[in-house]
Each structure stands twice: as C-alpha cells, then as structure tokens.
C-alpha cells in the first residue's frame, strides 16, 4: 500500500514539474517590431582577429583625457560574453518610447561582472532580483543578467508635444509617473488600480532619487558654476573675454589682462564664490528623475518578462521568412511601420491622400550579410505586404534583353548600370497603388481620375517609345581647367572681381536606351535643332545632334544625341556608341545584364584616381592613398523571385586582409591613425 502511495506521489510531482516547465513560455518579440537582427556568432567569431581588433577598440573607446573617469577594461575579447553564440537584437517605438534590446549568452559570469563594473559609474550599486541582477550604465541604458544570459536595454523617452501637423495635442500613450511610485501607464499595459500608500516603497524611491542625484550633481554644479562665472564677467565688462591670439597684441594691456575667471585650485570648493542656483538645479533634477523613472520602469518590465520565461525568444515567423541560417548577419525591417509611425507618418496624415503613401511604403525588407574571404555579399529581399501590388511589381522585372546595349559594357570603364524591365507593366503597378486611396469627399474624384488615366494613356504606344531597356556607362573622369569669378577686398573693404581658374573633373559617359519608335525621337531632336531660340546651343552635324553652350564653364563641353538601329544615345563623345572589345570578365557582365532585370558594376578605385585632384590637404592625400590601396569594386544584380524582389550586392576587396570582415577594421585603423596624427603634432608644438 505504501509503495502504491509513494509511486502515486512521484507521478504527481512529475506531472507538476511538467506543468511548471510548460508554464514558462518563450518570450515573444513584439509582432509589430520594425527592426529585428540576428548575429551568427558561430560563424562570425571565427573571422575576428582579436589581436588586431582589441587594441583598435581600446583606442576608439578612450574617454576624454580631461575627464577623470576612464575605462579600466583592456581586453574586449574576454568580456564574459559568448561570442560564438547567436545574438538577438530588436527595436520598438511608438509616440514617446523608443527601445533597442539585445539578448546574448554568457560563458563567464565573473568576467562579465568585471566588465560591467568597469563601465558603470563608481559607487553605483547593482540591483538584485529573485531571478536576475541589473544595473544602469547610463541614464537610458540598462543591463540585466543571471548565470548564463544577459540583456541590454536602451530606452529613450520623449514627452509627447503638440503635433506640428495636427491641431490636437498628442496624448502620452506610453508613460506617466503616478505619485511617488512612478507607475508607468502604457498602451501595452492594462490600467491598474491605484495602490494604497506604502511608506516603505516611498523611502525606497527617495533613496533611488538620492542615488541618481549623487551621480549627476557634480557635472551639473560644474556647468552651472561656469555659466554663473560668465554672467559675473558680463556684468563687469559688458562683453565676453577676448581671445588673446598673440602676446604682442596691442589691444590688450596689463590692466585688461583679466581674460577669464581664475581656475579653481585643487582642494578648494568649486562653487565657493558662485553658489549653485538651487531652484534651477531642483527643476532640472526633477525632470531627469521623472524621465529616468519612466525608462527604468520600462526596462524592468522587459527584464521581468524575459527572466520569468524559459529564456528563449519567440520570433514571429513573418520576420524569418527570408533568413539564411548560413549568413553572418540577418536583418529584418518593416519599412512601412518605420515610415508610417515615425515623424514622416505624422506629416503624411496632414494630406488628404495619405493612404497612397501608406500603400507605397507598406512593405518588408530583409538582409542577409556574408563576410567571405575575398568579398562582402549582401542579399536584400523586398516584399510588398499587398499580394496584388507585389504581383504587379514583380511583373515589371520581366523584360527582354537587348544585345546592342550589352555591347557597350567593357572592363575599361569606371562602372555601368543596365536594366531590362517591362515598361508597360509600370502602369499596372501605378493603378494598383492609386486604387482605393481616396478618402472621404475625394473618393469619387480619385476613381474618376483612375478611369480617365486608363482612357487617355495609350500604354502600348508609350511602351514602344521606351520599352524598358537602358544602360548608363561611366567611361572615365578627365581633368578640365575652368575660369570662375571670385571676389577680393582691399584694406578699405572695397570689393574687386578677380578671374581665377580651377581644375574640375569632367565625366565621359554614355546613356542609351532601346526604342521601337525611332521617328518620335528624331522628330524631338529635329525640333530642338531647328528652333530659333535653341539654334545657338543645339545643332546637327552628320548623324548627330549636338548641344553646346556658347561659353562652356561647366563640367560638360558637348553632348551628342543620335538614334541608330533602335537605340537612342546621349553621350559626351561620338566614339562611345561604338562597341568596345570585351574581355572574358566583361563578357560575363554582359551576359548577366541580359539575364537579370537590373545589373551594375562600380570600380571605386578607378573613380578615386579620377577624383585625385579633389584631395588637397596632407591628411586628405594620405587618406586617398589608403583608400586607393584597399578599396575594391561593387557588383550587383536584381531579379524577381516569385513573390519577392531579390538584390545581391557584392563588394570585392583588393587587399591582403584575412577576410572581408577584418578588411574593414584594417582600413578604419589606418584612416583613424591619419586623423589622429595632426592632433598629436599640435600637442608637441
């Protein structure tokens, strides 16, 4: 009998355990979060060289040398954070609260505590809860942790104000400090009944206020004392102290040597002569305390939710639709929400057709980033939330290739941009965006406008003028001397015109596109050439129409226009319309330009060579040398894939770095040293 009872108890305890475990659910990331990011630490950590990166981070995170407070941490490779684990980031915002939250795993809690203690303010105590501890390392930045998990929360609060684009006052839907307990009321929280007064809670809040004031009072008093010294000096001299540029300056005498208030000697009270304005101090501290309580409460709620869950994140599937588990970094953005609910959204609501803007921006965008050995690859996926609109957008990216345009691609050029889209489908997309966007009294007018557009516009005829095949090729940049007028002033400040010359970079380019109606374009060019007013600048020479200003002081000397074999050309040289010899790589580019709706290439190194004369100072020249040594080229292609538009951008590096991730740190490190050199030279003078 006893054994039966014992077994029954064991089963009951097991069932209770399963119930408790299942009760701890995953923490749900807000479904309306406009930003979500995953960092694949398992892959990314293998590509980081901490021996290079650690000194670089130490250098750029140095605090102001005038400040007594400095970072004591010297090894960012051992912060206690598990770098080879996945990190999760997400952001939310509404009318008054903006948050950015990061979740990461710890592999050494003791090291992590050392790191936190080195970054937080001295004397600031760590708050301990039942399942976690936390501390504020800034007025709006909080960190919480347990034995193997940590959360960083950055919370910004801005009190709602009267909307500039609306007549009514915005109501703070996020937070309001209620009595001394600072209870936060937010749209995300249900209204709670007012609790009876509790003197113990009141004492705790007052102690928190004292702690906050102690951390900030010194900086505030120093700034107030400086301002009050300026006031005293203005009362006495009726002006600010003049800057003494040279010791031989005759405007200053010994009697006027009081340039600035005397510096406070070490050991003396800073505010002895100028006591702090206590009323002002209390008012400013009151505002800071109010805001601090709001953001602190918001961060605490986030920590409570997470550490009372099973410490796993529940990410809405819609955010992960286009995530590649093999990418180093994945980012999701709800572009529609970012635009609609931000300041632009309030601007758009002022207009009667804001539903049109809502439709345009109602989309999601995802990014998969890869740091490969010889290149950085970014795959961007765009998807409109409206299925019908997305279908119309995708149909645009299904055009025909044009071999004559492909022949203009060559590896000698700086870059090109080619497109093969279906121009006639642009009308379908435009109609779907305009459909049902009228509001109130304008609904009938909008419907009528839509019907009128369909009647008036001959879509087929327009599409024949420019079907959707085009290319822009930037061949080179040439230096050109141009005259310009400057003004000098004599001793009596009389203005005098001076003619000067300068070097400008002139682009040599070709813009060409296909047409099925050559007569239309020839008639346009012929009208321009025969018009009496335009005859001085627009003329015809052989098969080319030429645009040339009488006095060319700009970047372009001449522009040539012609129509040949179904192609309309706009170019800076008649030779540019001739097919160029293509190497194996340029043939591959030409092949891609026919395969994909949008393709392009941009050799940044060649561009910098062309812009060499734009870099004047010594530091600019040194920076240019670094960029020319390291900079690579960009290649991209776009295509429609089912219910989305996908763009791949490749940045090919020309460098001996270990990989493309460390390549960026190597370049930044060299540029940073160049920027720091002039500062070091000034200090030695």
XYZ file of C-alpha atoms in Angstrom, residues 17-685:
669
model
C 7.050 19.567 -12.835
C 5.920 19.236 -16.437
C 3.139 21.755 -15.802
C 5.582 24.243 -14.292
C 8.029 23.815 -17.152
C 5.349 24.279 -19.778
C 4.059 27.336 -17.897
C 7.341 29.088 -18.597
C 6.806 30.037 -22.189
C 9.133 31.691 -24.634
C 9.452 35.451 -24.527
C 7.620 36.843 -27.535
C 9.266 39.569 -29.565
C 6.606 42.205 -30.362
C 4.971 41.284 -33.659
C 4.989 44.947 -34.698
C 8.723 45.439 -34.041
C 10.024 47.336 -37.097
C 13.582 46.036 -36.672
C 14.999 42.593 -35.865
C 18.559 41.304 -36.223
C 20.428 38.061 -35.623
C 24.224 37.899 -35.425
C 25.530 34.431 -36.219
C 28.349 34.290 -33.668
C 29.246 30.696 -34.510
C 30.476 31.814 -37.925
C 31.378 35.444 -37.277
C 33.620 34.801 -34.266
C 35.907 32.624 -36.424
C 36.536 35.606 -38.695
C 37.527 38.059 -35.944
C 41.213 38.555 -35.161
C 41.100 39.809 -31.571
C 44.820 40.595 -31.527
C 44.102 43.329 -34.088
C 40.601 44.228 -33.024
C 41.185 44.570 -29.272
C 43.746 47.439 -29.462
C 41.592 49.149 -32.087
C 38.509 49.078 -29.824
C 40.581 50.298 -26.870
C 41.765 53.270 -28.897
C 38.390 54.416 -30.203
C 36.629 53.914 -26.834
C 39.028 56.141 -24.920
C 37.189 58.810 -22.985
C 38.088 62.493 -22.987
C 41.542 62.823 -21.452
C 40.314 65.807 -19.423
C 37.828 63.556 -17.693
C 38.949 61.747 -14.557
C 36.728 58.794 -15.413
C 38.380 56.329 -17.779
C 37.652 52.809 -18.952
C 39.599 50.315 -16.887
C 38.828 47.404 -19.207
C 41.635 46.396 -21.546
C 40.575 43.113 -23.117
C 37.378 43.176 -25.134
C 37.955 39.618 -26.288
C 37.228 38.386 -22.747
C 34.138 40.205 -21.533
C 32.373 37.040 -20.409
C 30.071 37.194 -23.440
C 29.881 34.021 -25.511
C 30.895 35.430 -28.870
C 30.344 32.187 -30.768
C 26.645 32.125 -29.809
C 23.806 33.852 -31.650
C 22.919 37.375 -30.557
C 19.405 38.755 -30.965
C 18.573 42.447 -31.429
C 15.232 44.155 -31.907
C 13.775 47.663 -31.695
C 10.323 49.073 -30.986
C 8.892 52.566 -30.913
C 5.639 54.469 -30.551
C 4.633 58.069 -29.848
C 7.038 58.567 -26.944
C 9.126 55.451 -26.232
C 11.912 54.037 -28.393
C 13.669 50.860 -27.262
C 16.584 48.791 -28.518
C 17.103 45.396 -26.882
C 19.947 42.889 -27.211
C 19.946 39.311 -25.899
C 23.195 37.379 -25.599
C 24.629 34.338 -23.823
C 27.381 34.379 -21.179
C 30.200 31.888 -20.880
C 31.896 33.501 -17.852
C 29.687 35.347 -15.386
C 32.622 36.545 -13.245
C 34.359 38.144 -16.233
C 31.089 39.720 -17.295
C 30.644 41.278 -13.845
C 34.184 42.664 -14.024
C 33.342 44.183 -17.405
C 30.095 45.707 -16.106
C 31.852 47.153 -13.044
C 34.420 48.793 -15.316
C 31.725 50.545 -17.378
C 29.161 51.599 -14.758
C 29.557 54.678 -12.575
C 31.658 54.242 -9.469
C 29.662 53.659 -6.320
C 26.518 52.704 -8.221
C 25.048 49.579 -6.632
C 23.711 46.606 -8.557
C 20.023 45.874 -8.052
C 19.302 42.217 -7.300
C 16.038 40.491 -8.143
C 14.945 36.916 -7.484
C 15.983 35.602 -10.908
C 18.443 38.225 -12.164
C 20.517 41.299 -11.324
C 20.660 44.579 -13.214
C 22.317 47.983 -13.233
C 22.026 51.177 -15.238
C 25.239 52.052 -17.064
C 23.736 55.281 -18.362
C 20.648 57.429 -17.978
C 18.844 55.309 -20.579
C 20.946 52.134 -20.774
C 20.370 49.101 -18.552
C 21.965 45.658 -18.350
C 20.454 42.589 -16.658
C 21.920 39.113 -16.246
C 21.739 35.748 -14.494
C 24.264 32.902 -14.584
C 24.230 32.379 -18.357
C 22.029 35.019 -20.000
C 22.245 38.804 -20.325
C 20.021 41.527 -21.763
C 20.979 45.053 -22.780
C 18.094 47.534 -22.979
C 18.373 51.085 -24.309
C 15.207 53.100 -23.666
C 14.589 56.649 -24.860
C 11.600 58.637 -23.675
C 10.353 61.892 -25.177
C 7.266 63.529 -23.731
C 4.607 63.998 -26.419
C 4.047 67.550 -27.581
C 1.510 69.346 -29.681
C 1.785 67.835 -33.132
C 3.106 70.341 -35.671
C 0.922 68.761 -38.352
C -2.253 68.430 -36.283
C -4.411 70.779 -34.239
C -4.941 68.417 -31.346
C -2.467 67.613 -28.596
C -0.780 64.210 -28.648
C -1.650 62.128 -25.608
C 1.220 60.266 -23.989
C 0.155 56.682 -24.609
C 3.273 55.202 -23.076
C 4.181 56.565 -19.698
C 3.116 58.825 -16.872
C 4.621 58.993 -13.425
C 1.834 58.298 -10.953
C 2.521 59.530 -7.405
C 5.910 58.680 -5.926
C 5.746 55.061 -7.064
C 6.240 56.170 -10.700
C 3.796 53.634 -12.083
C 4.067 53.598 -15.877
C 0.903 53.622 -17.959
C 1.436 52.427 -21.497
C -0.726 51.316 -24.363
C 0.860 47.906 -23.989
C -0.279 47.620 -20.363
C -3.773 47.361 -18.916
C -4.886 50.028 -16.415
C -4.036 49.051 -12.863
C -5.962 50.179 -9.759
C -4.200 52.755 -7.591
C -2.409 51.065 -4.718
C -2.646 52.362 -1.110
C 0.217 54.489 0.148
C 3.188 52.425 1.306
C 5.826 54.363 3.244
C 8.452 51.639 2.670
C 8.116 51.970 -1.104
C 8.243 55.734 -0.709
C 11.505 55.513 1.273
C 12.986 53.215 -1.370
C 12.060 55.634 -4.170
C 13.533 58.579 -2.276
C 16.776 56.658 -1.795
C 16.818 55.942 -5.531
C 16.375 59.677 -6.142
C 19.344 60.463 -3.880
C 21.480 57.900 -5.682
C 20.561 59.403 -9.048
C 21.278 62.959 -7.850
C 24.656 61.981 -6.437
C 25.655 60.524 -9.783
C 24.724 63.679 -11.683
C 25.087 66.600 -9.259
C 28.816 67.091 -9.797
C 28.518 67.562 -13.552
C 25.522 69.848 -13.139
C 27.209 72.024 -10.499
C 30.326 72.411 -12.635
C 28.303 73.552 -15.639
C 26.147 75.947 -13.559
C 29.264 77.434 -11.933
C 30.806 78.046 -15.355
C 27.672 79.801 -16.593
C 27.436 81.944 -13.458
C 31.078 82.995 -13.860
C 30.227 84.073 -17.404
C 27.315 86.124 -16.020
C 29.579 87.876 -13.481
C 32.143 88.641 -16.167
C 29.465 90.072 -18.492
C 28.105 92.268 -15.675
C 31.575 93.702 -15.105
C 32.937 94.009 -18.675
C 29.725 94.019 -20.776
C 31.336 91.522 -23.165
C 32.878 88.074 -23.234
C 36.640 87.810 -22.672
C 38.606 88.414 -25.857
C 40.819 85.635 -27.145
C 44.498 86.557 -26.908
C 45.868 85.348 -30.244
C 49.434 86.630 -29.766
C 51.401 88.034 -26.823
C 52.177 91.163 -28.913
C 48.525 92.026 -29.484
C 48.286 95.815 -28.803
C 44.586 95.691 -27.994
C 45.392 94.162 -24.614
C 47.147 95.882 -21.748
C 48.148 94.723 -18.295
C 45.008 96.265 -16.851
C 42.877 94.305 -19.273
C 44.570 91.016 -18.623
C 41.533 89.511 -16.905
C 40.744 87.218 -19.763
C 38.850 84.557 -17.868
C 37.804 83.750 -14.318
C 40.621 82.142 -12.309
C 40.779 78.362 -12.403
C 39.661 76.502 -9.320
C 42.680 75.194 -7.399
C 42.811 71.600 -6.362
C 41.346 71.076 -2.923
C 39.230 74.266 -2.955
C 35.445 74.083 -3.229
C 34.383 74.597 -6.833
C 31.346 76.750 -6.116
C 32.542 78.881 -3.206
C 32.171 82.253 -4.967
C 29.195 81.275 -7.089
C 26.689 79.158 -5.200
C 24.507 76.861 -7.270
C 21.065 78.099 -8.246
C 19.160 75.548 -6.170
C 15.789 76.293 -7.777
C 17.164 75.654 -11.236
C 19.030 72.597 -10.008
C 15.913 71.108 -8.424
C 13.834 71.722 -11.525
C 16.362 70.071 -13.841
C 16.896 67.140 -11.488
C 13.151 66.702 -11.154
C 12.801 66.391 -14.925
C 15.689 63.942 -15.118
C 14.316 61.859 -12.276
C 10.877 61.746 -13.888
C 12.286 60.564 -17.216
C 14.681 58.159 -15.515
C 11.847 56.510 -13.576
C 9.891 56.010 -16.784
C 12.721 54.404 -18.749
C 13.813 52.387 -15.713
C 10.294 51.009 -15.229
C 10.118 50.135 -18.913
C 13.482 48.323 -18.776
C 12.496 46.482 -15.569
C 9.294 45.235 -17.199
C 11.354 43.924 -20.128
C 13.754 42.130 -17.761
C 10.913 40.646 -15.692
C 9.223 39.269 -18.798
C 12.397 37.695 -20.131
C 13.841 36.166 -16.954
C 10.442 34.741 -15.982
C 10.252 32.961 -19.334
C 12.210 29.887 -20.419
C 14.930 32.288 -21.714
C 14.135 31.512 -25.342
C 12.839 34.071 -27.837
C 9.699 33.549 -29.865
C 10.237 35.422 -33.137
C 7.218 35.923 -35.450
C 7.612 33.697 -38.493
C 6.967 36.643 -40.818
C 10.282 38.157 -39.742
C 12.202 34.985 -40.575
C 10.717 34.154 -43.985
C 13.885 35.085 -45.879
C 16.539 34.349 -43.265
C 19.502 32.276 -44.432
C 20.938 30.301 -41.469
C 24.340 30.370 -43.205
C 24.573 34.180 -43.285
C 26.755 36.013 -40.770
C 24.137 38.676 -40.032
C 20.400 38.700 -40.727
C 18.257 41.856 -40.522
C 14.508 42.316 -40.916
C 12.864 45.736 -41.250
C 9.222 46.716 -41.502
C 9.787 49.746 -43.688
C 6.093 50.614 -43.750
C 5.896 50.904 -39.965
C 9.134 52.878 -39.742
C 7.777 55.469 -42.151
C 4.129 55.401 -41.126
C 4.533 55.590 -37.329
C 7.533 57.920 -37.298
C 7.674 61.649 -37.939
C 7.016 61.096 -41.654
C 3.754 59.365 -40.794
C 2.529 62.413 -38.898
C 3.495 64.581 -41.849
C 1.612 62.379 -44.315
C -1.563 62.422 -42.217
C -1.808 66.130 -42.935
C -2.627 65.383 -46.566
C -5.866 64.016 -47.963
C -4.242 61.187 -49.907
C -2.054 59.741 -47.166
C -3.485 56.274 -47.919
C -1.480 56.390 -51.147
C 1.755 56.818 -49.152
C 0.658 54.039 -46.807
C 0.329 51.722 -49.799
C 3.685 52.702 -51.277
C 5.643 52.050 -48.082
C 3.651 49.041 -46.862
C 6.487 46.541 -47.295
C 9.033 44.332 -45.551
C 12.729 44.170 -46.343
C 15.220 41.520 -45.226
C 19.010 41.433 -45.472
C 21.459 38.524 -45.299
C 25.073 39.637 -44.902
C 28.097 37.422 -45.600
C 31.753 38.224 -44.851
C 33.574 35.935 -47.275
C 37.303 35.648 -47.849
C 37.517 37.986 -50.847
C 34.220 39.859 -50.773
C 31.306 41.103 -48.713
C 27.960 39.872 -50.006
C 24.615 41.444 -49.134
C 21.379 39.815 -50.293
C 18.398 42.149 -49.998
C 14.835 40.806 -50.234
C 11.904 43.170 -50.762
C 8.261 42.144 -50.442
C 5.159 44.316 -50.507
C 2.512 43.265 -47.977
C -0.258 43.594 -50.555
C -0.188 40.461 -52.723
C -1.715 42.139 -55.778
C 0.678 45.097 -55.655
C 3.652 42.759 -55.226
C 2.478 40.765 -58.236
C 2.430 43.947 -60.333
C 5.880 44.969 -59.074
C 7.314 41.547 -59.939
C 5.861 41.738 -63.461
C 7.961 44.868 -64.136
C 11.151 42.858 -63.570
C 10.399 40.541 -66.505
C 11.723 42.374 -69.540
C 13.555 41.342 -72.715
C 17.319 41.630 -73.181
C 18.957 43.870 -75.770
C 22.318 42.714 -77.208
C 23.190 46.132 -78.664
C 23.128 47.713 -75.226
C 25.090 44.802 -73.758
C 27.892 45.517 -76.278
C 28.587 48.880 -74.583
C 29.813 47.123 -71.408
C 33.600 46.960 -71.075
C 36.120 46.444 -68.285
C 37.937 49.718 -69.080
C 35.068 51.812 -67.741
C 34.596 53.012 -64.166
C 31.155 51.468 -63.986
C 27.773 50.902 -65.563
C 24.098 50.420 -64.701
C 21.946 48.294 -67.007
C 18.257 47.463 -66.913
C 15.920 45.191 -68.838
C 12.445 45.750 -67.425
C 8.918 45.702 -68.813
C 7.966 49.368 -69.053
C 4.320 48.692 -69.935
C 3.768 46.930 -66.592
C 4.611 50.156 -64.727
C 1.068 51.324 -65.445
C -0.446 48.278 -63.719
C 1.653 48.958 -60.632
C 0.665 52.634 -60.651
C -3.028 51.781 -60.921
C -2.840 49.290 -58.056
C -1.173 51.915 -55.828
C -3.754 54.570 -56.677
C -6.763 52.276 -56.411
C -8.933 52.877 -53.309
C -6.653 55.624 -51.951
C -9.227 58.409 -51.957
C -10.618 59.449 -48.600
C -13.985 60.952 -47.742
C -15.100 63.560 -50.244
C -12.218 62.724 -52.613
C -13.094 59.067 -53.114
C -15.247 59.658 -56.213
C -12.715 62.088 -57.662
C -9.956 59.531 -57.294
C -11.985 56.832 -59.019
C -12.767 59.234 -61.880
C -9.099 60.170 -62.240
C -8.180 56.490 -62.441
C -10.707 55.858 -65.225
C -9.555 58.972 -67.106
C -5.910 57.883 -66.971
C -6.778 54.491 -68.435
C -8.692 56.153 -71.291
C -6.186 58.922 -72.094
C -2.963 56.946 -71.777
C -2.105 54.686 -74.668
C 0.025 52.249 -72.703
C 1.219 50.304 -75.726
C 2.285 53.437 -77.615
C 4.161 54.786 -74.582
C 5.870 51.443 -74.042
C 7.116 51.476 -77.652
C 8.804 54.837 -77.123
C 10.859 53.347 -74.268
C 10.164 49.627 -73.654
C 12.418 49.410 -70.602
C 15.913 48.510 -71.869
C 18.613 51.008 -70.958
C 22.215 51.426 -69.822
C 24.416 54.131 -68.322
C 28.191 53.730 -68.697
C 30.691 55.987 -66.922
C 33.825 55.585 -69.033
C 36.286 57.881 -67.256
C 36.851 61.201 -65.484
C 39.040 63.815 -67.160
C 40.532 66.959 -65.662
C 39.498 70.303 -67.129
C 40.510 73.860 -66.263
C 37.628 76.302 -65.970
C 37.500 80.001 -65.197
C 35.380 81.413 -62.416
C 34.853 84.767 -60.740
C 35.971 85.358 -57.174
C 35.969 88.495 -55.034
C 38.822 90.080 -53.101
C 38.695 93.038 -50.732
C 41.247 95.790 -50.247
C 42.197 97.485 -46.953
C 39.075 99.682 -47.164
C 36.846 96.636 -47.802
C 36.149 97.605 -51.411
C 35.001 94.662 -53.462
C 37.017 93.675 -56.509
C 36.303 90.950 -59.054
C 39.129 88.525 -59.733
C 39.235 85.942 -62.521
C 40.615 82.606 -61.359
C 40.965 79.094 -62.725
C 40.433 75.723 -61.131
C 40.524 72.064 -62.117
C 37.218 70.204 -62.320
C 36.582 66.569 -63.157
C 34.569 66.064 -66.333
C 32.703 62.756 -66.784
C 32.898 60.882 -70.058
C 29.686 58.836 -70.214
C 27.068 57.189 -72.394
C 23.362 56.870 -71.683
C 21.447 54.691 -74.144
C 18.041 53.046 -74.261
C 16.033 50.973 -76.717
C 13.053 52.295 -78.659
C 10.525 50.889 -81.109
C 9.613 54.346 -82.391
C 12.750 55.957 -83.872
C 10.712 58.596 -85.749
C 9.404 60.025 -82.471
C 12.892 60.693 -81.095
C 14.229 62.029 -84.421
C 11.359 64.497 -84.542
C 12.174 65.685 -80.999
C 15.858 66.258 -81.852
C 14.966 67.900 -85.161
C 12.599 70.352 -83.438
C 15.317 71.289 -80.963
C 17.860 71.855 -83.752
C 15.524 73.988 -85.917
C 14.055 76.117 -83.145
C 15.307 79.718 -83.463
C 15.831 80.212 -79.737
C 17.687 76.923 -79.297
C 19.718 77.068 -82.522
C 22.687 78.714 -80.743
C 23.116 75.762 -78.415
C 21.507 72.866 -80.322
C 22.664 71.952 -83.838
C 23.112 68.984 -86.179
C 26.374 67.580 -87.525
C 26.066 64.488 -89.700
C 24.104 61.805 -87.854
C 24.495 63.554 -84.506
C 22.623 66.364 -82.821
C 24.926 68.464 -80.625
C 24.202 70.519 -77.540
C 26.932 73.063 -76.710
C 26.816 76.271 -74.692
C 28.436 79.408 -76.124
C 30.736 79.821 -73.120
C 31.356 76.459 -71.548
C 32.466 76.972 -67.953
C 30.755 73.893 -66.583
C 31.515 70.211 -66.336
C 30.226 69.199 -69.795
C 31.641 70.690 -73.017
C 29.362 68.954 -75.514
C 26.529 66.451 -75.527
C 25.771 64.296 -78.575
C 22.363 62.797 -79.398
C 21.503 60.253 -82.068
C 19.158 57.376 -82.892
C 20.653 54.315 -84.532
C 19.371 50.771 -85.039
C 16.606 51.116 -82.443
C 18.851 52.729 -79.793
C 18.709 56.333 -78.536
C 22.135 57.634 -77.443
C 23.061 60.536 -75.147
C 26.852 60.740 -74.855
C 29.833 63.043 -74.314
C 31.778 61.516 -77.241
C 30.681 60.091 -80.578
C 33.139 57.206 -80.169
C 31.194 55.941 -77.157
C 28.398 54.449 -79.261
C 30.786 52.011 -80.930
C 31.009 48.502 -79.417
C 34.157 48.024 -77.323
C 36.374 44.909 -77.196
C 35.221 42.713 -74.335
C 37.454 40.578 -72.137
C 36.275 37.362 -70.513
C 35.082 39.178 -67.395
C 33.227 41.915 -69.308
C 31.551 39.227 -71.435
C 30.323 37.684 -68.185
C 28.963 41.076 -67.080
C 27.223 41.495 -70.447
C 25.716 38.035 -70.077
C 24.359 38.940 -66.613
C 22.947 42.229 -67.933
C 20.807 40.212 -70.323
C 19.867 37.619 -67.722
C 18.860 39.937 -64.869
C 16.423 42.880 -64.964
C 18.930 45.157 -63.175
C 22.710 44.800 -63.020
C 25.624 47.103 -62.372
C 29.298 47.446 -61.586
C 31.252 50.259 -59.984
C 35.062 50.307 -59.698
C 35.629 52.687 -56.783
C 39.406 52.560 -57.194
C 39.200 53.977 -60.726
C 36.803 56.640 -59.508
C 39.254 57.770 -56.819
C 42.023 58.047 -59.423
C 39.783 60.363 -61.393
C 38.994 62.451 -58.295
C 42.631 62.670 -57.188
C 42.826 66.455 -57.580
C 39.870 66.944 -55.250
C 42.043 65.869 -52.281
C 44.017 68.939 -51.188
C 45.403 68.719 -47.631
C 48.138 66.373 -46.426
C 45.723 64.262 -44.370
C 43.319 64.048 -47.329
C 46.149 62.881 -49.574
C 47.193 60.255 -47.045
C 43.583 59.096 -46.727
C 43.352 58.877 -50.525
C 46.493 56.716 -50.616
C 44.964 54.353 -48.043
C 41.687 54.109 -49.977
C 43.446 53.550 -53.294
C 45.456 50.786 -51.686
C 42.480 48.991 -50.169
C 39.297 49.991 -51.980
C 37.589 47.469 -54.252
C 34.606 47.346 -56.586
C 30.866 46.841 -56.279
C 28.796 44.472 -58.404
C 25.056 43.929 -58.057
C 22.113 42.250 -59.717
C 18.355 42.276 -59.136
C 15.665 39.821 -60.144
C 12.087 38.832 -59.312
C 11.805 35.541 -57.434
C 8.199 34.501 -57.047
C 6.571 36.790 -54.505
C 9.625 38.966 -53.843
C 12.365 41.100 -55.389
C 15.898 39.978 -54.578
C 19.056 42.056 -54.986
C 22.578 40.744 -54.461
C 25.359 43.270 -53.871
C 28.977 42.054 -53.888
C 31.828 44.241 -52.681
C 35.050 42.644 -53.934
C 38.051 43.635 -51.836
C 41.560 44.232 -53.204
C 43.600 43.595 -50.119
C 45.683 41.087 -48.199
C 43.427 41.094 -45.117
C 42.490 37.782 -43.532
C 38.882 38.160 -44.666
C 36.415 40.845 -45.665
C 35.379 41.496 -42.051
C 38.916 42.260 -40.851
C 39.447 44.217 -44.082
C 37.126 46.942 -42.805
C 38.928 47.124 -39.455
C 42.287 47.344 -41.216
C 41.101 50.244 -43.377
C 39.428 52.080 -40.475
C 42.530 51.623 -38.351
C 44.796 53.228 -40.953
C 42.408 56.136 -41.542
C 41.979 56.651 -37.788
C 45.745 56.903 -37.330
C 45.951 59.503 -40.105
C 43.225 61.565 -38.425
C 44.968 61.325 -35.050
C 48.425 62.334 -36.329
C 47.654 66.089 -36.703
C 46.271 66.162 -33.133
C 49.465 64.581 -31.778
C 51.622 67.041 -33.750
C 49.706 70.015 -32.314
C 50.235 68.764 -28.767
C 54.014 68.552 -29.282
C 54.261 72.178 -30.507
